[in-house]
Coordinates of C-alpha atoms in Angstrom, one line a residue:
M1 CA -20.4 25.3 -31.6
G2 CA -23.5 24.6 -32.4
E3 CA -27.2 25.6 -34.4
F4 CA -30.8 26.2 -34.0
G5 CA -33.5 23.7 -34.6
W6 CA -36.9 24.4 -36.2
I7 CA -38.4 24.6 -31.1
D8 CA -35.9 27.2 -30.8
Y9 CA -36.8 29.7 -32.9
T10 CA -40.4 29.0 -32.6
V11 CA -39.7 29.3 -28.6
F12 CA -37.8 32.6 -30.0
G13 CA -40.9 33.5 -32.7
A14 CA -43.4 32.9 -29.2
L15 CA -42.0 35.5 -27.2
L16 CA -41.7 38.0 -30.3
V17 CA -45.4 37.3 -31.2
V18 CA -46.4 37.2 -27.6
S19 CA -45.0 41.4 -27.1
A20 CA -46.4 42.8 -29.9
G21 CA -49.8 40.6 -29.1
I22 CA -49.3 42.6 -25.6
G23 CA -48.7 46.2 -27.3
V24 CA -51.7 45.9 -29.3
G25 CA -53.9 45.0 -26.4
T26 CA -52.7 47.6 -24.3
C27 CA -53.3 50.3 -27.2
K28 CA -57.2 50.9 -27.2
D29 CA -57.2 51.2 -23.3
Q30 CA -54.8 53.8 -23.7
S31 CA -56.3 57.4 -24.0
K32 CA -54.6 59.6 -27.2
S33 CA -52.9 61.9 -24.9
A34 CA -49.2 62.4 -23.9
N35 CA -49.7 62.2 -20.3
Q36 CA -51.2 58.8 -20.9
F37 CA -48.8 57.6 -23.3
L38 CA -45.6 59.0 -21.2
T39 CA -46.8 57.7 -17.9
A40 CA -49.6 55.8 -18.1
G41 CA -51.8 58.1 -16.5
G42 CA -49.6 57.5 -12.7
K43 CA -52.5 54.6 -12.6
M44 CA -50.2 51.3 -13.0
G45 CA -49.9 49.2 -10.1
C46 CA -46.9 48.7 -8.1
I47 CA -46.0 45.6 -9.4
P48 CA -46.1 45.6 -12.8
V49 CA -44.3 48.6 -12.7
A50 CA -41.9 47.6 -10.1
L51 CA -40.8 44.9 -12.8
S52 CA -41.2 47.3 -16.0
M53 CA -38.0 49.5 -13.7
L54 CA -36.4 46.0 -12.9
A55 CA -36.0 44.9 -16.6
S56 CA -35.1 48.1 -17.5
F57 CA -32.5 48.4 -15.4
L58 CA -31.6 45.4 -16.9
S59 CA -30.1 45.2 -20.4
S60 CA -28.6 41.7 -22.4
I61 CA -25.5 43.3 -22.4
T62 CA -25.7 43.1 -18.4
L63 CA -27.2 39.8 -18.8
I64 CA -24.3 38.0 -20.9
G65 CA -21.2 40.0 -18.8
Q66 CA -21.7 39.9 -15.9
P67 CA -21.0 36.3 -15.7
A68 CA -18.2 36.5 -18.2
E69 CA -16.8 39.0 -15.6
V70 CA -16.8 36.5 -12.2
Y71 CA -15.3 33.9 -15.0
L72 CA -12.5 36.4 -15.3
Y73 CA -11.9 38.1 -12.1
G74 CA -14.2 36.5 -9.8
G75 CA -17.7 36.6 -7.6
Q76 CA -17.3 39.9 -5.8
Q77 CA -20.0 41.4 -8.1
W78 CA -22.6 39.6 -5.7
L79 CA -22.1 43.0 -3.6
F80 CA -23.6 44.3 -6.4
G81 CA -26.7 43.6 -5.5
M82 CA -26.3 44.1 -1.9
A83 CA -25.4 47.6 -2.2
T84 CA -29.2 48.7 -3.3
F85 CA -30.9 48.0 -0.5
F86 CA -29.0 50.4 1.5
I87 CA -30.1 52.9 -1.2
I88 CA -33.3 53.1 -1.9
P89 CA -34.1 54.6 1.7
I90 CA -32.4 57.8 -0.1
V91 CA -34.0 58.0 -3.5
G92 CA -37.9 56.5 -1.3
Y93 CA -37.6 59.6 1.2
I94 CA -36.0 62.6 -1.3
I95 CA -35.9 62.1 -4.4
V96 CA -39.7 59.7 -5.2
P97 CA -41.1 63.0 -3.0
F98 CA -39.4 65.8 -5.0
F99 CA -40.1 64.6 -8.8
R100 CA -44.0 63.6 -8.1
G101 CA -43.6 66.6 -6.3
K102 CA -43.0 68.7 -9.3
N103 CA -44.6 66.1 -11.4
Y104 CA -42.3 66.9 -14.3
C105 CA -42.0 64.9 -18.1
S106 CA -37.9 65.0 -18.0
A107 CA -35.9 64.5 -15.2
Y108 CA -34.2 67.4 -17.1
Q109 CA -37.1 69.6 -16.1
Y110 CA -35.5 70.5 -12.7
F111 CA -32.3 72.4 -14.5
G112 CA -34.1 74.4 -16.3
E113 CA -36.0 75.6 -12.9
R114 CA -33.0 75.9 -10.9
F115 CA -30.7 76.8 -13.1
D116 CA -30.7 77.9 -17.1
R117 CA -33.0 76.7 -19.5
R118 CA -29.8 76.3 -21.5
L119 CA -28.4 73.4 -19.0
Q120 CA -31.5 71.1 -19.4
T121 CA -30.5 71.1 -22.7
L122 CA -27.3 70.0 -22.5
A123 CA -28.5 67.7 -20.5
S124 CA -31.4 66.1 -22.9
I125 CA -28.7 66.1 -26.0
L126 CA -26.0 64.1 -23.3
F127 CA -28.6 62.1 -22.1
T128 CA -30.1 61.5 -25.7
F129 CA -26.4 60.8 -28.0
Q130 CA -25.5 58.4 -25.1
M131 CA -28.4 56.4 -25.0
I132 CA -29.6 56.3 -28.8
V133 CA -25.6 54.5 -28.4
Y134 CA -26.7 52.3 -26.1
L135 CA -30.0 51.4 -27.0
A136 CA -27.6 50.0 -30.2
L137 CA -25.5 48.9 -28.5
V138 CA -27.5 46.5 -26.1
L139 CA -29.3 44.4 -29.2
Y140 CA -25.9 44.5 -30.9
A141 CA -23.4 42.7 -29.2
P142 CA -25.9 39.9 -27.4
A143 CA -26.6 39.5 -31.2
L144 CA -22.7 39.2 -32.3
A145 CA -22.2 36.8 -30.0
M146 CA -24.8 34.5 -31.0
N147 CA -23.7 34.9 -34.2
Q148 CA -20.1 33.6 -33.7
V149 CA -21.6 30.5 -31.6
T150 CA -24.5 29.8 -33.1
G151 CA -24.4 31.4 -36.8
L152 CA -27.5 33.1 -36.1
N153 CA -27.4 36.1 -38.8
T154 CA -26.6 39.4 -36.8
M155 CA -28.0 42.2 -38.6
L156 CA -31.5 39.7 -39.4
V157 CA -32.0 39.4 -35.5
V158 CA -31.3 43.0 -34.6
S159 CA -33.8 44.1 -37.2
I160 CA -36.6 42.0 -36.5
M161 CA -35.9 42.8 -33.0
Y162 CA -36.1 46.5 -33.4
G163 CA -39.1 46.5 -35.7
V164 CA -41.5 44.6 -33.0
C165 CA -40.2 47.0 -30.3
I166 CA -40.8 49.9 -32.5
F167 CA -43.9 48.7 -33.3
Y168 CA -45.2 48.1 -29.6
T169 CA -43.5 50.6 -28.4
T170 CA -45.1 53.2 -30.2
I171 CA -48.8 51.3 -30.2
G172 CA -49.0 50.9 -26.5
G173 CA -47.2 53.6 -24.9
M174 CA -45.9 53.5 -21.2
R175 CA -48.8 51.0 -20.1
G176 CA -47.6 48.9 -22.9
V177 CA -44.2 48.6 -22.3
V178 CA -45.0 47.9 -18.7
W179 CA -46.7 45.2 -19.4
I180 CA -44.5 43.8 -22.3
D181 CA -41.5 44.6 -19.2
S182 CA -43.4 42.4 -17.4
F183 CA -43.7 39.0 -19.3
Q184 CA -40.1 39.3 -20.9
I185 CA -39.1 39.7 -16.8
I186 CA -40.8 36.6 -15.6
V187 CA -39.0 34.8 -18.9
L188 CA -35.9 36.0 -18.9
F189 CA -36.0 35.2 -14.6
V190 CA -37.6 30.7 -16.7
A191 CA -34.8 31.4 -18.5
M192 CA -32.2 32.2 -16.3
F193 CA -33.2 29.7 -13.8
A194 CA -34.2 27.4 -16.3
V195 CA -30.3 26.8 -17.9
L196 CA -28.2 27.2 -14.1
L197 CA -30.3 24.0 -12.6
K198 CA -29.7 21.7 -15.6
G199 CA -26.7 23.1 -15.5
T200 CA -25.7 22.2 -12.3
I201 CA -27.4 19.0 -12.7
D202 CA -25.7 18.3 -15.6
I203 CA -21.4 19.5 -13.8
G204 CA -22.5 17.3 -10.8
G205 CA -23.6 19.2 -8.5
V206 CA -22.5 22.4 -6.7
S207 CA -19.9 21.6 -4.7
V208 CA -18.2 21.1 -8.2
I209 CA -18.7 24.5 -8.9
W210 CA -17.5 25.9 -5.5
E211 CA -14.1 23.1 -5.5
R212 CA -13.9 24.3 -8.8
S213 CA -13.7 28.1 -8.4
K214 CA -11.8 28.1 -4.6
E215 CA -9.6 26.2 -6.7
F216 CA -8.2 29.2 -9.2
N217 CA -9.6 31.6 -6.6
R218 CA -13.1 32.6 -7.6
T219 CA -14.9 32.0 -4.5
N220 CA -12.9 35.4 -2.5
F221 CA -15.9 37.3 -2.4
F222 CA -14.3 39.9 0.7
N223 CA -11.2 41.9 -1.4
F224 CA -11.5 44.6 1.6
S225 CA -7.9 46.5 -0.7
F226 CA -8.5 49.5 -1.3
D227 CA -6.7 50.2 -4.5
M228 CA -8.2 51.2 -6.7
T229 CA -7.0 49.9 -9.6
E230 CA -8.1 46.3 -8.7
R231 CA -11.5 45.4 -11.4
Y232 CA -13.2 44.4 -8.4
T233 CA -12.9 44.8 -4.6
F234 CA -15.9 44.6 -1.4
W235 CA -15.0 48.9 -1.3
S236 CA -15.3 49.0 -5.5
S237 CA -18.6 46.4 -5.1
F238 CA -20.1 47.9 -2.9
V239 CA -19.7 52.1 -2.3
G240 CA -18.7 52.2 -6.5
S241 CA -22.0 50.2 -7.4
G242 CA -24.0 52.4 -4.1
F243 CA -23.5 55.6 -6.2
L244 CA -24.2 53.6 -9.6
H245 CA -27.3 52.8 -8.4
M246 CA -28.9 56.2 -6.7
S247 CA -27.7 58.1 -10.0
I248 CA -29.7 55.1 -11.9
Y249 CA -32.7 55.5 -9.9
G250 CA -32.0 59.2 -9.2
G251 CA -30.3 61.3 -12.5
N252 CA -31.8 58.8 -15.2
Q253 CA -35.0 59.3 -16.9
L254 CA -36.0 56.3 -17.4
Q255 CA -36.5 55.3 -13.6
I256 CA -37.8 58.7 -13.0
Q257 CA -40.3 58.0 -15.1
R258 CA -41.7 55.4 -13.6
F259 CA -42.3 56.9 -10.5
L260 CA -44.8 59.2 -12.2
T261 CA -46.6 55.9 -13.4
V262 CA -47.9 54.9 -10.1
S263 CA -51.2 56.5 -7.6
S264 CA -48.8 58.2 -4.9
V265 CA -45.2 58.2 -3.5
K266 CA -45.9 54.9 -1.1
E267 CA -46.8 52.9 -4.2
A268 CA -43.3 54.7 -5.3
R269 CA -42.1 53.2 -2.3
K270 CA -43.4 49.9 -2.8
M271 CA -42.0 49.4 -6.3
L272 CA -37.7 50.6 -5.2
W273 CA -37.9 47.9 -2.9
L274 CA -39.8 45.3 -5.5
N275 CA -37.4 46.1 -7.6
T276 CA -34.3 46.0 -5.8
I277 CA -35.6 42.2 -4.3
G278 CA -35.9 42.0 -7.9
W279 CA -32.1 43.4 -8.7
T280 CA -30.1 41.7 -6.0
L281 CA -31.3 37.7 -7.1
V282 CA -30.7 38.9 -11.2
V283 CA -27.0 39.8 -9.3
F284 CA -26.8 36.1 -7.7
M285 CA -27.7 33.9 -10.8
C286 CA -25.4 36.0 -13.0
V287 CA -22.8 35.5 -9.5
Y288 CA -24.0 31.8 -10.1
A289 CA -23.9 31.5 -13.7
G290 CA -20.0 32.8 -14.0
L291 CA -19.4 30.1 -11.5
L292 CA -20.8 27.9 -13.0
I293 CA -19.6 28.5 -16.7
F294 CA -16.1 28.3 -15.0
A295 CA -15.9 25.5 -13.2
S296 CA -17.3 24.1 -16.9
Y297 CA -14.3 25.3 -18.7
C298 CA -11.5 25.7 -15.1
Y299 CA -9.1 23.3 -17.0
C300 CA -9.8 23.2 -21.1
D301 CA -10.5 27.3 -20.9
P302 CA -12.1 28.3 -24.0
L303 CA -10.3 32.0 -24.5
L304 CA -6.9 30.9 -24.1
T305 CA -7.3 28.2 -26.8
N306 CA -9.0 31.1 -29.7
R307 CA -12.3 28.7 -29.5
I308 CA -13.7 32.0 -28.4
S309 CA -12.0 35.6 -29.0
T310 CA -14.5 37.5 -26.7
P311 CA -15.5 37.0 -22.8
D312 CA -18.7 37.8 -24.0
Q313 CA -19.1 34.8 -26.3
L314 CA -18.8 33.0 -22.8
F315 CA -22.6 32.1 -21.9
P316 CA -23.5 31.7 -25.2
L317 CA -20.7 29.0 -25.6
Y318 CA -21.8 27.1 -22.9
V319 CA -25.5 26.5 -23.5
M320 CA -24.7 25.6 -27.4
E321 CA -22.3 23.1 -26.1
T322 CA -23.9 22.0 -22.5
L323 CA -28.0 22.2 -23.5
K324 CA -28.4 21.7 -27.2
I325 CA -28.9 17.8 -27.0
Y326 CA -32.6 19.3 -25.1
P327 CA -34.5 21.2 -27.5
G328 CA -35.8 25.0 -26.2
F329 CA -33.3 24.9 -24.3
P330 CA -31.1 27.3 -26.8
G331 CA -34.3 29.1 -27.7
L332 CA -35.4 29.9 -24.5
F333 CA -31.9 31.2 -23.4
L334 CA -31.8 33.7 -26.0
C335 CA -35.6 34.6 -25.6
G336 CA -33.9 35.6 -21.8
I337 CA -30.8 38.1 -23.6
F338 CA -32.7 39.3 -26.1
S339 CA -36.3 39.6 -23.7
A340 CA -33.8 41.6 -21.4
G341 CA -32.5 44.5 -24.4
L342 CA -36.2 44.3 -25.9
S343 CA -37.3 46.1 -22.2
T344 CA -34.7 48.1 -22.4
V345 CA -35.1 49.6 -25.6
S346 CA -38.6 49.9 -25.7
T347 CA -37.9 52.1 -22.2
G348 CA -34.9 54.2 -23.8
V349 CA -37.8 55.4 -26.1
N350 CA -40.0 56.5 -24.2
S351 CA -37.6 58.1 -22.2
L352 CA -36.7 59.8 -25.0
A353 CA -40.1 61.3 -25.8
A354 CA -40.9 62.6 -22.9
I355 CA -37.6 64.2 -22.0
W356 CA -37.8 66.3 -26.3
F357 CA -41.8 66.7 -25.8
A358 CA -40.9 68.3 -22.4
E359 CA -38.3 70.6 -24.9
L360 CA -41.0 71.7 -26.1
D361 CA -42.1 73.5 -22.4
G362 CA -43.4 77.4 -23.6
T363 CA -43.1 76.9 -27.4
E364 CA -46.1 78.7 -29.0
F365 CA -46.0 74.5 -31.3
K366 CA -46.7 73.5 -27.5
K367 CA -49.1 75.8 -26.2
N368 CA -51.4 75.5 -29.4
L369 CA -52.0 71.2 -29.5
S370 CA -55.1 69.8 -28.0
E371 CA -54.3 66.6 -26.2
S372 CA -54.9 63.8 -29.0
K373 CA -52.4 66.2 -30.4
S374 CA -50.4 66.4 -28.0
G375 CA -50.8 62.5 -27.3
L376 CA -49.3 61.9 -32.0
V377 CA -46.6 63.7 -31.7
V378 CA -44.8 61.8 -28.3
K379 CA -45.6 59.1 -30.3
L380 CA -44.3 60.1 -33.6
M381 CA -41.2 61.4 -31.0
A382 CA -41.1 57.7 -30.0
L383 CA -40.9 56.2 -33.4
G384 CA -38.2 58.9 -34.8
F385 CA -35.9 58.0 -31.6
G386 CA -36.7 53.6 -32.5
I387 CA -35.1 54.1 -36.1
L388 CA -32.8 56.9 -35.5
S389 CA -31.3 53.8 -33.0
Y390 CA -31.8 51.2 -35.1
I391 CA -30.0 53.5 -38.0
T392 CA -26.8 53.2 -35.3
V393 CA -27.0 49.3 -35.1
F394 CA -25.1 49.5 -38.3
A395 CA -22.5 51.9 -37.8
V396 CA -21.7 49.9 -34.6
P397 CA -19.4 47.3 -36.5
Y398 CA -16.6 49.6 -37.0
M399 CA -16.7 52.2 -33.3
G400 CA -14.4 49.2 -32.0
G401 CA -14.6 47.5 -28.6
L402 CA -17.6 49.9 -27.6
V403 CA -19.8 47.1 -24.7
E404 CA -18.4 47.9 -21.8
L405 CA -16.7 51.7 -22.8
G406 CA -20.7 52.0 -23.7
V407 CA -21.4 51.3 -20.2
S408 CA -18.9 52.9 -18.5
L409 CA -20.2 56.2 -20.0
T410 CA -23.3 55.0 -19.3
S411 CA -22.1 55.2 -15.6
T412 CA -20.6 58.5 -15.9
L413 CA -22.8 60.4 -17.3
T414 CA -26.2 59.9 -14.7
G415 CA -23.5 60.3 -12.5
S416 CA -22.8 63.4 -13.4
L417 CA -26.5 64.8 -13.4
L418 CA -26.7 63.4 -9.9
G419 CA -24.9 66.0 -8.8
I420 CA -26.3 69.0 -10.9
F421 CA -29.6 67.3 -9.0
L422 CA -28.0 68.1 -5.4
L423 CA -26.4 70.4 -6.4
G424 CA -29.1 72.2 -7.0
I425 CA -30.7 71.5 -3.7
R426 CA -28.1 71.2 -1.1
F427 CA -26.8 74.5 -2.2
P428 CA -28.6 77.1 -2.2
K429 CA -25.8 79.7 -3.8
A430 CA -24.8 77.4 -6.6
N431 CA -25.4 78.7 -10.6
A432 CA -25.9 78.2 -13.8
M433 CA -22.9 77.6 -14.6
G434 CA -20.5 76.0 -11.9
A435 CA -23.7 73.4 -12.6
T436 CA -22.3 73.5 -16.1
V437 CA -18.8 73.1 -15.3
G438 CA -19.3 70.6 -13.4
L439 CA -21.1 68.2 -16.3
V440 CA -19.2 69.5 -18.3
V441 CA -15.8 68.2 -17.2
S442 CA -16.8 65.3 -15.7
V443 CA -17.8 64.1 -18.5
V444 CA -15.0 64.7 -20.2
F445 CA -12.6 63.8 -17.8
L446 CA -13.9 60.5 -17.7
S447 CA -14.7 60.1 -21.0
W448 CA -11.0 60.5 -20.8
I449 CA -9.8 57.6 -18.9
A450 CA -13.0 55.2 -20.2
L451 CA -11.2 55.8 -23.9
G452 CA -8.0 55.4 -22.6
E453 CA -8.8 51.9 -20.3
S454 CA -10.0 51.1 -23.7
Y455 CA -7.1 51.9 -25.7
S456 CA -4.5 50.8 -23.5
R457 CA -7.0 47.3 -24.2
S458 CA -6.6 47.7 -28.0
L459 CA -1.9 47.7 -27.6
G460 CA -1.7 44.8 -25.2
L461 CA -1.1 47.0 -22.4
K462 CA -1.7 45.5 -18.5
V463 CA -5.1 46.7 -17.0
H464 CA -7.0 44.5 -15.2
P465 CA -5.5 41.0 -15.3
P466 CA -7.9 38.0 -15.6
L467 CA -7.0 35.0 -12.3
P468 CA -5.8 32.1 -13.8
S469 CA -7.4 28.6 -15.2
S470 CA -5.9 26.0 -17.3
V471 CA -6.0 24.5 -21.2
R472 CA -4.6 20.7 -18.7
D473 CA -7.2 18.8 -20.3
C474 CA -7.4 20.1 -23.5
A475 CA -8.2 17.3 -26.1
E476 CA -5.5 18.5 -27.9
P477 CA -2.2 20.2 -26.9
V478 CA -2.3 24.0 -26.4
H479 CA 0.9 25.5 -25.9
I480 CA 0.9 29.8 -24.3
N481 CA 2.9 31.8 -24.8
P482 CA 3.7 33.0 -21.6
V483 CA 3.3 36.9 -20.8
E484 CA 6.2 38.4 -19.5
N485 CA 6.8 41.6 -18.1
Q486 CA 4.2 43.5 -19.5
E487 CA 3.9 47.6 -19.6
E488 CA 1.1 48.3 -17.7
A489 CA -0.6 50.5 -18.6
F490 CA -0.9 54.9 -17.2
V491 CA -2.2 54.0 -13.7
L492 CA -6.1 56.1 -14.5
Y493 CA -6.5 53.9 -17.3
R494 CA -6.2 51.3 -14.0
I495 CA -9.0 52.7 -12.2
S496 CA -11.7 50.5 -12.1
Y497 CA -15.1 51.3 -13.7
T498 CA -16.9 51.0 -10.7
W499 CA -15.7 54.2 -9.3
Y500 CA -16.4 56.0 -12.2
C501 CA -20.5 57.3 -10.4
M502 CA -18.8 57.9 -7.8
F503 CA -15.8 60.5 -9.7
A504 CA -18.9 62.1 -11.4
V505 CA -20.6 63.1 -8.7
F506 CA -18.0 64.4 -6.6
I507 CA -16.3 66.5 -9.2
T508 CA -19.7 68.0 -10.6
L509 CA -20.5 69.0 -7.1
I510 CA -17.3 69.8 -5.7
L511 CA -16.6 72.0 -9.0
G512 CA -19.6 73.2 -9.7
N513 CA -19.4 75.7 -6.0
V514 CA -16.3 76.2 -6.7
V515 CA -17.2 77.8 -10.3
S516 CA -20.6 79.3 -8.2
Y517 CA -18.3 80.8 -5.5
I518 CA -16.7 82.3 -8.2
Y519 CA -18.6 83.3 -11.0
A520 CA -20.6 85.0 -8.3
A521 CA -18.0 86.5 -6.8
I522 CA -16.9 88.6 -10.3
K523 CA -19.6 89.0 -11.9
K524 CA -21.5 92.5 -11.5
P525 CA -25.1 93.2 -9.9
E526 CA -27.2 93.9 -12.1
E527 CA -28.7 96.2 -10.1
E528 CA -25.2 98.5 -8.8
V529 CA -26.0 101.7 -9.2
K530 CA -23.8 103.8 -11.9
P531 CA -21.4 105.6 -10.5
N532 CA -21.0 108.7 -13.1
Q533 CA -25.5 108.8 -12.8
E534 CA -27.0 111.6 -13.9
I535 CA -28.6 114.3 -11.3
N536 CA -30.8 116.7 -12.5
A537 CA -33.4 119.1 -11.2
S538 CA -36.5 116.5 -10.8
N539 CA -34.2 114.2 -8.7
L540 CA -33.6 117.3 -6.1
L541 CA -37.3 118.5 -6.9
L542 CA -38.6 115.3 -5.4
N543 CA -36.2 114.6 -2.5
E544 CA -36.9 117.7 -1.4
R545 CA -40.9 116.4 -1.3
E546 CA -40.0 113.9 0.5
L547 CA -37.6 115.6 3.2
K548 CA -40.6 118.0 4.2
P549 CA -42.7 116.1 6.1
V550 CA -39.6 115.0 8.4
V551 CA -39.1 118.3 9.2
W552 CA -42.3 119.3 10.2
A553 CA -43.0 116.4 12.3
K554 CA -39.4 117.7 14.4
V555 CA -41.5 120.7 14.4

């Protein structure tokens, strides 16, 4: 494996010091109001906000997990970036003007206004639970992978990262988050580009990567199969991920909050297009990284030889084994991976403060808050959610294999929330009962599928078998027991996670409409006249007075 040197620790430490310094530098420009803390007063430029949106959209799980997926299943994920270009016009011309026109602090305030305040609170609770767990995974998962490859202390690294992140998020607010995200996304691009460039030179060029990947069927970029149980196809990578991106941009607080940090709808649209270009570039880099790593290990697969235990250790292993002779490269790689994690955590903590500050609407407590006190309240909320997320990290080792499950549940919930939004604006007869049932059923049903997939894997059932690799060039003989007649998991558990979000949207829409119709049909109208309504003398006199002018008119 490998160990970090003092240069690597210095490079990594510099990332944290600069991030904290930017947070301190931006806090003096921030007013004390909640609006400034949550949206920077709507005065940020579209370029830094686009970089910040990209940073929060990414995560360290993405940067480690996507190359591992390409290593196992091929490069079909390149379509993830292309799909975004087709959904940005929908987001830019429908969702952005809507939320900017309403000027919501929380993406879920619309649910309370259109349907029911209890539905708004339910959405906030579900989002908070999912986000707290996801934020813990975002830093813990890569730290664990680095620990198993380099020996870095997992909890020490996570604790330091959380401490710095909570510090600059709490004092810098949205302005600090945006500028720090911008810095960190640049670090991420530099790190990825440096690693990929040096790796390509060392292996002998792009042609070597292509030939080795082609030999093991990793270059099938257009698999047009309609089988939803295949891990990646053209349709799942393009259509399925298209729904995922639409739900993240249109149903996720982290991104919707960014719409309010710029000065106009036009600037928000520019921000979305810049973000899309950056995201597509990251996708291409991750796909290329997966092919590069596979070309390096295709004749002696470290997963087959049990040198590593999980696919998310592939990228750290590659960096430590091939680039450790260049001082600073492992540290730069670590900076890139954790920059994505830090940006996701900082944005998530700020967004959680926003939705729960919105939940205080209508209360005497919020009515009596001055601007300075409102700013203090949201800061304390951000601090509290940051600490809660950090505490959750200590429970992650006991939760089992939740990294992939956490990603699946995230796409499920955002799809369901987008479904409610579409239900509200496109179906005037939809009601709170239908929206609530649609949300709950879609989340429960798809969570059951995601949990079933995870459990099937733990039992050794066939879910998504990886593409072939080899151990022919290993230094020592490796005996691999062939897997024969492996039992397949239940068909629903084999559905690719790329379809979860689309299913969530349609289940919410269909059930929401059906239940709304049934509920409206059986619900007793509130203004219905009671059949046994008492008729008294005063009513008769009133009717007589009202009829007299009519009689006189006829005469």
